[in-house]
PDB file of C-alpha atoms in Angstrom:
ATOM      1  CA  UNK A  23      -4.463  -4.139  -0.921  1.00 46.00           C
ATOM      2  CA  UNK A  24      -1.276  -6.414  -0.052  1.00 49.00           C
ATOM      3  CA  UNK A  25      -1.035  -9.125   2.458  1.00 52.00           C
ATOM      4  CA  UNK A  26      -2.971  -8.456   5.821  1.00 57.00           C
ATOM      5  CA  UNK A  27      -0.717  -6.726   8.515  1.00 67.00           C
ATOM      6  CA  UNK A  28      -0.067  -8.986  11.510  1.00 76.00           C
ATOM      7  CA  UNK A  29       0.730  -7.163  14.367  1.00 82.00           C
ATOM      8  CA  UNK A  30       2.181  -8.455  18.210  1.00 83.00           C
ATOM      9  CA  UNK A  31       0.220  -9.223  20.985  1.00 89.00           C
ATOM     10  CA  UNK A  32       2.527  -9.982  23.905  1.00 91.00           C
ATOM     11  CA  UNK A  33       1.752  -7.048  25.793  1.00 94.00           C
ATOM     12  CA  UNK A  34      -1.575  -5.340  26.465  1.00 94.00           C
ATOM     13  CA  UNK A  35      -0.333  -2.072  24.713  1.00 94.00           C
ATOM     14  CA  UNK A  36       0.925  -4.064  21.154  1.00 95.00           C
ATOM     15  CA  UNK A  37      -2.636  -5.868  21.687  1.00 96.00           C
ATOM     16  CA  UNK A  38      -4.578  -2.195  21.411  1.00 96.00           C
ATOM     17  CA  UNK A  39      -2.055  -1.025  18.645  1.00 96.00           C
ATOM     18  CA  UNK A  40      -2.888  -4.720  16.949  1.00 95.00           C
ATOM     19  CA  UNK A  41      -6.679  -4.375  17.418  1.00 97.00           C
ATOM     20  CA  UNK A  42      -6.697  -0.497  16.105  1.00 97.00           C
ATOM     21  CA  UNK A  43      -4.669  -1.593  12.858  1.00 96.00           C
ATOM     22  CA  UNK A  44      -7.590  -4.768  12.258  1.00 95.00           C
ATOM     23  CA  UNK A  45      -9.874  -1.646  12.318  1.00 96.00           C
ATOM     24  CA  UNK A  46      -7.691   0.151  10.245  1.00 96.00           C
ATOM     25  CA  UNK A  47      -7.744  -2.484   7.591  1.00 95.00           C
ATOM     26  CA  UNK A  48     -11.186  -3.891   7.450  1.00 94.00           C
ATOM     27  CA  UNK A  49     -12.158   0.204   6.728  1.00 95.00           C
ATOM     28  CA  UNK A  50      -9.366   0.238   4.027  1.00 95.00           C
ATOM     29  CA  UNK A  51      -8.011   2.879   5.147  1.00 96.00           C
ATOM     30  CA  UNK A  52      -4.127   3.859   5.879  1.00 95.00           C
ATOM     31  CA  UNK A  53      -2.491   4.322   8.801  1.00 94.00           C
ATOM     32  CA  UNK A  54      -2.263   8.509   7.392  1.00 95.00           C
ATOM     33  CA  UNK A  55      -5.878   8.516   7.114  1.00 96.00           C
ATOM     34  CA  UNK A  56      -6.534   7.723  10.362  1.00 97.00           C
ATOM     35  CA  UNK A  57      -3.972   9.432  11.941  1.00 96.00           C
ATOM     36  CA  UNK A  58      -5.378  12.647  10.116  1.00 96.00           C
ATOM     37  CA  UNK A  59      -9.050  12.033  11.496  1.00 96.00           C
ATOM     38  CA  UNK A  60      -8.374  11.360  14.912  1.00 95.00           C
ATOM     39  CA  UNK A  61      -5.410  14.488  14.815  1.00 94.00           C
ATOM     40  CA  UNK A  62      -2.234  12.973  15.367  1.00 95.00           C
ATOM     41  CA  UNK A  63       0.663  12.948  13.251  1.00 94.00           C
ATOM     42  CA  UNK A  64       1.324   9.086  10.950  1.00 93.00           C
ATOM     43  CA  UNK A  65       4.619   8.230  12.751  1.00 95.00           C
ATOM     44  CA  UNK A  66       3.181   8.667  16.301  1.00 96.00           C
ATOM     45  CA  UNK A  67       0.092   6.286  14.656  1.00 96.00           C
ATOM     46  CA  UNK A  68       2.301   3.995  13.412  1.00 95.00           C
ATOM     47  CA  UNK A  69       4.179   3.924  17.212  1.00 96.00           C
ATOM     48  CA  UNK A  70       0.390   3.327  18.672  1.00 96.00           C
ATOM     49  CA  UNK A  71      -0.309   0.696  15.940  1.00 95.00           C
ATOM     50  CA  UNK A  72       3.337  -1.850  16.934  1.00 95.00           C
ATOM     51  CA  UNK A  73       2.721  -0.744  20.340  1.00 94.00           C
ATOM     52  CA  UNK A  74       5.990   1.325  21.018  1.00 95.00           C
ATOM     53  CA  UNK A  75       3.402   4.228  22.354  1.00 94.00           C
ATOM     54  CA  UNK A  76       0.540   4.615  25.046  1.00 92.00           C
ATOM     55  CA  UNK A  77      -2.509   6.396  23.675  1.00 94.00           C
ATOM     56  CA  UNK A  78      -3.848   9.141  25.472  1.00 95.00           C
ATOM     57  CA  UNK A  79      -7.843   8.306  26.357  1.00 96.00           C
ATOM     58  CA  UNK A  80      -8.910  10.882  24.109  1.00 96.00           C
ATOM     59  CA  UNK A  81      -7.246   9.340  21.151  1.00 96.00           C
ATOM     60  CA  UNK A  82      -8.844   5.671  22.055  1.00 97.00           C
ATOM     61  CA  UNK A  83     -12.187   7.744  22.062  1.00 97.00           C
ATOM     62  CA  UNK A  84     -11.414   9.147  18.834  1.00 97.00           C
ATOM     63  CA  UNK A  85     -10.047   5.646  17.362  1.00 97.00           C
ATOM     64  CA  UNK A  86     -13.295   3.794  18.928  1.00 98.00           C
ATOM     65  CA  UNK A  87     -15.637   6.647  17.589  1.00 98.00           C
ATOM     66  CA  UNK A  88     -14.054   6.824  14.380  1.00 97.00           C
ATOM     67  CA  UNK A  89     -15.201   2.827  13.599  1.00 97.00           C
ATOM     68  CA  UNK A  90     -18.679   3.469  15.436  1.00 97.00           C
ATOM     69  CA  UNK A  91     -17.942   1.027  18.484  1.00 98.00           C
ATOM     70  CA  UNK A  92     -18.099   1.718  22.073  1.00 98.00           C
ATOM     71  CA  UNK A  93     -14.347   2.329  23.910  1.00 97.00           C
ATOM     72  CA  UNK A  94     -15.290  -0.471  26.264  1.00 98.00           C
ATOM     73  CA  UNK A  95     -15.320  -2.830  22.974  1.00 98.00           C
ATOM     74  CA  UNK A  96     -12.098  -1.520  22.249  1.00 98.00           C
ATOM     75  CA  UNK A  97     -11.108  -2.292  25.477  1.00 97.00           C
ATOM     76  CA  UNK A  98     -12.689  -6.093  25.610  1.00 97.00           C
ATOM     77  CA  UNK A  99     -11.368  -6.898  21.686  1.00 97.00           C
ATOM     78  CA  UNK A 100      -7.642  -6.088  23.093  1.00 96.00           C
ATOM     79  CA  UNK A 101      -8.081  -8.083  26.418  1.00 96.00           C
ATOM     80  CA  UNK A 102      -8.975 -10.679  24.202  1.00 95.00           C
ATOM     81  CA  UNK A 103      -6.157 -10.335  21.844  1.00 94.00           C
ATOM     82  CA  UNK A 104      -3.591 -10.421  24.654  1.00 94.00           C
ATOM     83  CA  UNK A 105      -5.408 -13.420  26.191  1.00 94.00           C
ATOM     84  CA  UNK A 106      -5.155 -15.156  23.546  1.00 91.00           C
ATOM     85  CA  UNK A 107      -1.791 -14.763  22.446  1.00 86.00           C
ATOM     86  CA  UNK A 108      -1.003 -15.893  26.414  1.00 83.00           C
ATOM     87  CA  UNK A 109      -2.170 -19.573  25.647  1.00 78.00           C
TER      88      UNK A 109
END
């Protein structure tokens, strides 16, 4: 694949978008593919990924089961993206 996408982390919703398209691209898999899986549409993925969008709850279940990790790791790997991008 190209380089590795590096996404914003200013706010808590680019930091979930950001940690989502990490999982995205250690499963080499396309922003289509997920989208498709979890049943949204790519644009509205690709608005969840830059953090333009809120996800529902149901789609962060679907993103979090879709990688086999809990939603509270979701959760904890964002809140530790935004920290860190705080310092």
């Amino acid at each position: 694949m190209g380089r590795p996408l590096k996404r914003k982390a200013e706010t808590r919703e680019q930091a979930i978008g950001a940690v989502i398209t990490e999982l995205r691209v250690k499963k080499g898999m396309t922003g289509q593919d997920v989208a498709e899986k979890v049943g949204c549409n790519d644009g509205h993925m690709y608005e969840i990924e830059r953090g333009q969008q809120n996800p529902t709850y149901r789609f962060l279940q679907a993103i979090a089961d879709l990688h086999g990790i809990k939603l509270s790791k979701l959760f904890a790997l964002a809140e530790k993206k935004y920290a860190q991008n705080r310092r």
